[in-house]
Structures are given as structure tokens and as C-alpha cells.
Amino acid sequence: KRGIDMENIYDRTALLIGKENLNKLKNSRVAVFGIGGVGGYAVEALARSGIGTIDLFDNDTVSVTNINRQIIATNKTIGLDKVVAAAQRISEINAEIKVNCHNIFFSAETDIDFTDYDYIIDAIDTVTSKIELIVKAKENNIPIISSMGTGNKLNADMLEIADIYKTSVCPLARVMRYELKKRGIKSLKVVYSKEEPIKPKIQTKEFGRHIPASIAFVPAVSGMLLAGEVIKDIINNN
């Protein structure tokens, strides 16, 4: 700990929310699904806000193309499992945070006890997995917040927090509204953008689909907004 008094790292947070609420955060367990551009920044904010236990779900590894927008991606972490890179970063912020790494791709077959969690952050890219995660969270009455599309976007100031059924413009949100309505999901808190998607200047394909363009600050702001809602909901839940 290099001479740092770890008891004091959340002093500024306590000034804002009080020690009782700080203890609520310390005693909370949050699961983050998808540790990429959005999820990585959400994890960062959770750790710096004092969440006591964080579960990380992702089966990908850090690549050089992640460096432009993912906080866990540096020259030193290329090739590492993303959950491992995120766990290492959390330990450098506060080694007392309990981190559970799940190097898996979430699907309907994934066996998880959702009742372990106080809150879930959905930062998954795949529509099928997003829908399955949301359905499972709702079935178990676990609060969940979901990130909509941040690719092909340039204006972070157009990100908003809303219920999925009050969203507009975002193509992913449109698909999610349709699919969730079919499944009887009546509400879902999301972060989404009203910015019209920008056509990439260069068209690149991977696994048969066009790779979305992205930049440093839009996914970052989305991730921070997700974490901010989680923190506020936890401390306001009596």
C-alpha cells in the first residue's frame, strides 16, 4: 500500500454521501457483464466509489485495437483476459475490494445465482445475451441498468438515462424495446444516445459484420453514467 492510509481513500466520497451510505456501498455486490469500453469505465467508477464486491463477466482478451477507448487496455495488458486486467486495476485502486472474475460468455445456458447481487450492469454487445441477462435479472427481482449503443457516436453530451420504452433514435434501443415487450418486460433503466449513428469513414468487417467505429469519450461517459445510477440507487434504497 506504499504508506497510503487505505481508510482515508473514500473521505471525499463520505463528505458527499455520508459514512452510512459509504458503508452501504462497501457491503454491496455488483455484477458487471461486458468489460469493454463501457463496462470498463463502469467498473472503474464502482471501485473508486467504494463498492465492496465486484463480479466481472467477459470472455475476451485485451487487444491493441481496444487501447483507443477501453480503460483496462494498455501496452502492458495486451493479451490478458479482460476480467484479469480489470481485476488488476481494481486492486491498484483498493486491494480490499473483493473481485470475482468470470471468464465466460454469458448466454441462456450460463449457470449464475443472480440473487447473489445487489445490482447488475449490462454492458454486453450481443443482443441475444443482453435480452437473456435482463430477463434473468427481472425474474430474480435484481435491479439492472443496461447500456445501449455507443458505437458510431461522437457526441457524449447526447447520452441520456431513461426507461427503454421512452428511448428514441438509437437502433439498438429500438430492437430491445421490441424484444423486451414480447417477453413481458415492462420497464428497464438504460443509458442511450439520441445521436444519429455516424457512418464510419472506413468500412471494416470482422466475422461477417461491419465493425462499429468508436472513440475514447463516448463509451467512457456511458460507463460512468451506468455506475452513477447504480451508486445512487444503492444509497437511496432503504
C-alpha atoms as one frame of an Amber mdcrd trajectory, in Angstrom:
protein
   0.000   0.000   0.000   3.105   2.176  -0.151   2.405   4.072   3.043  -1.091
   5.120   1.974  -3.757   5.012   4.663  -6.458   2.994   2.870  -9.008   4.056
   5.475  -8.942   7.546   4.000  -9.335   6.847   0.287 -13.088   7.464   0.356
 -13.006  10.530   2.624 -14.173  12.864  -0.159 -16.994  10.464  -1.014 -18.080
  10.345   2.633 -18.240  14.140   2.678 -20.801  13.955  -0.127 -22.940  10.955
   0.821 -22.137  10.315   4.488 -20.480   7.362   6.227 -23.710   5.362   6.495
 -24.148   5.387   2.737 -20.465   4.659   2.251 -20.990   1.517   4.335 -23.942
   0.582   2.131 -21.630   0.676  -0.876 -18.941  -1.304   0.931 -21.486  -4.020
   1.770 -22.884  -4.185  -1.773 -22.073  -6.665  -4.523 -22.393  -5.535  -8.144
 -22.005  -7.677 -11.272 -20.748  -6.105 -14.489 -21.342  -8.025 -17.712 -19.060
  -6.893 -20.528 -15.716  -5.341 -19.580 -15.113  -3.278 -22.700 -15.279   0.415
 -23.491 -18.454   0.948 -21.478 -18.135  -1.767 -18.845 -14.510  -0.992 -18.039
 -15.317   2.588 -17.085 -18.326   1.419 -15.085 -16.030  -0.906 -13.114 -13.576
   1.936 -12.578 -16.276   4.163 -11.107 -17.652   1.377  -8.903 -14.205   0.725
  -7.448 -13.488   4.411  -6.864 -16.914   4.819  -5.229 -16.321   2.085  -2.666
 -18.373  -0.907  -3.835 -17.151  -3.789  -1.674 -17.542  -6.734  -4.074 -17.455
  -6.625  -7.868 -18.095  -9.561 -10.202 -16.625  -9.296 -13.695 -18.060 -11.233
 -16.657 -16.291 -11.322 -20.036 -14.566 -13.991 -22.124 -12.498 -11.674 -24.312
  -8.836 -10.678 -24.147  -7.337  -7.202 -24.421  -6.195  -6.339 -27.946  -4.280
  -3.410 -29.395  -7.480  -2.120 -31.028  -9.024  -1.688 -27.551  -6.469   0.925
 -26.464  -8.322   3.834 -28.084 -11.354   3.514 -25.788 -11.023   0.877 -23.044
  -9.581   1.972 -19.705  -8.235  -1.519 -18.983  -6.322  -1.602 -22.292  -2.678
  -0.516 -22.244   0.508  -1.786 -23.842   1.096  -3.830 -20.678  -2.308  -5.550
 -20.681  -2.485  -6.652 -24.331  -3.236 -10.383 -24.405  -4.605 -10.538 -20.868
  -8.128 -11.714 -20.180 -10.216  -8.576 -19.778 -11.526  -9.721 -16.412  -7.947
 -10.185 -15.212  -6.859  -6.772 -16.498  -9.860  -5.166 -14.771  -9.195  -7.070
 -11.543  -5.580  -5.903 -11.514  -6.694  -2.318 -11.997  -9.233  -2.592  -9.170
  -6.527  -3.941  -6.841  -4.379  -0.919  -7.634  -7.256   1.350  -6.621  -8.253
  -0.563  -3.486  -6.822  -4.003  -2.732  -9.557  -4.582  -0.143 -12.291  -4.790
  -2.795 -13.302  -8.406  -3.395 -13.210  -9.201  -7.108 -14.707 -12.326  -8.679
 -13.566 -12.995 -12.243 -15.798 -14.980 -14.607 -14.022 -15.563 -17.914 -17.198
 -16.636 -19.707 -19.540 -15.554 -22.475 -22.961 -15.079 -20.929 -25.828 -16.981
 -22.558 -29.051 -18.724 -21.625 -27.017 -21.775 -20.583 -24.818 -19.862 -18.126
 -25.472 -21.010 -14.568 -25.482 -17.982 -12.253 -27.175 -17.347  -8.925 -28.466
 -13.856  -9.602 -29.685 -13.476  -6.040 -26.034 -13.001  -5.013 -26.100  -9.496
  -6.486 -27.461  -6.194  -5.281 -27.262  -4.696  -8.768 -26.337  -5.720 -12.317
 -24.759  -3.624 -15.057 -25.358  -4.819 -18.615 -22.590  -3.638 -20.922 -22.851
  -6.607 -23.295 -22.593  -6.082 -27.065 -24.629  -9.088 -28.195 -28.398  -8.544
 -28.388 -29.323 -12.144 -27.531 -27.153 -12.122 -24.410 -28.408  -8.693 -23.352
 -32.008  -9.835 -23.546 -31.289 -13.062 -21.647 -29.444 -11.169 -18.899 -32.252
  -8.646 -18.495 -34.895 -11.385 -18.362 -32.928 -13.286 -15.697 -32.421 -10.145
 -13.621 -36.117  -9.298 -13.788 -37.127 -12.862 -12.891 -34.962 -12.632  -9.769
 -36.015  -9.054  -8.901 -32.428  -7.802  -9.123 -32.021  -4.156 -10.229 -30.344
  -3.867 -13.618 -29.258  -0.995 -15.837 -28.373  -1.541 -19.475 -26.148   0.268
 -21.949 -27.460   0.827 -25.433 -25.243   1.517 -28.440 -22.186   3.787 -28.151
 -20.557   2.788 -31.425 -20.593   5.217 -34.366 -21.264   8.101 -31.947 -19.218
  11.264 -31.393 -21.278  13.417 -29.010 -21.219  12.206 -25.425 -23.486  15.091
 -24.408 -26.345  13.358 -26.220 -26.315  10.373 -23.857 -29.349  10.146 -21.592
 -30.767   7.964 -18.831 -34.335   6.800 -19.470 -36.692   3.873 -19.442 -36.233
   1.702 -22.525 -39.787   2.474 -23.678 -39.060   6.210 -23.679 -35.978   5.955
 -25.887 -35.703   7.107 -29.480 -33.209   7.254 -32.377 -30.871   4.502 -31.041
 -31.112   1.437 -33.335 -30.182  -0.988 -30.540 -32.789   0.508 -28.222 -35.417
   0.017 -30.931 -34.585  -3.699 -31.195 -34.510  -4.041 -27.409 -37.912  -2.363
 -26.989 -39.455  -4.833 -29.435 -37.834  -7.922 -27.925 -38.441  -6.976 -24.287
 -42.081  -6.126 -24.950 -42.569  -9.607 -26.437 -41.158 -11.066 -23.231 -43.390
  -9.035 -20.954 -40.605  -6.814 -19.598 -42.441  -3.611 -18.681 -39.519  -1.369
 -17.728 -35.737  -1.145 -17.929 -33.407   1.676 -16.989 -30.934   2.355 -19.800
 -28.238   4.743 -20.929 -28.702   5.600 -24.594 -27.881   8.295 -27.128 -30.195
  10.401 -29.260 -27.350  10.991 -31.690 -27.930   9.608 -35.164 -25.273   6.950
 -35.870 -22.374   8.233 -37.955 -21.334   6.228 -40.999 -17.721   5.069 -40.478
 -15.176   6.713 -42.783 -13.636   3.281 -43.365 -15.721   0.128 -43.662 -14.145
  -2.898 -41.939 -15.630  -6.336 -41.440 -14.967  -8.981 -38.823 -16.762 -12.338
 -38.634 -19.013 -11.164 -41.461 -20.254  -7.975 -39.811 -19.192  -4.342 -40.016
 -17.088  -3.220 -37.081 -18.597  -0.128 -35.415 -16.422   2.939 -35.121 -15.682
   4.241 -31.641 -13.732   6.906 -29.778 -12.404   7.376 -26.244 -15.033   9.534
 -24.594 -18.491   8.274 -25.617 -18.191   4.754 -24.128 -16.428   6.283 -21.116
 -19.297   8.655 -20.363 -21.836   5.867 -20.849 -19.953   3.668 -18.378 -19.734
   6.454 -15.814 -23.466   7.142 -16.156 -24.249   3.458 -15.607 -22.121   3.318
 -12.459 -23.501   6.612 -11.209 -27.059   5.305 -11.358 -26.036   2.133  -9.531
 -24.335   4.109  -6.758 -27.280   6.489  -6.324 -29.837   3.668  -6.362 -27.934
   1.689  -3.743 -27.560   4.588  -1.325 -31.179   5.658  -1.839 -32.550   2.163
  -1.277 -33.627   1.992   2.348
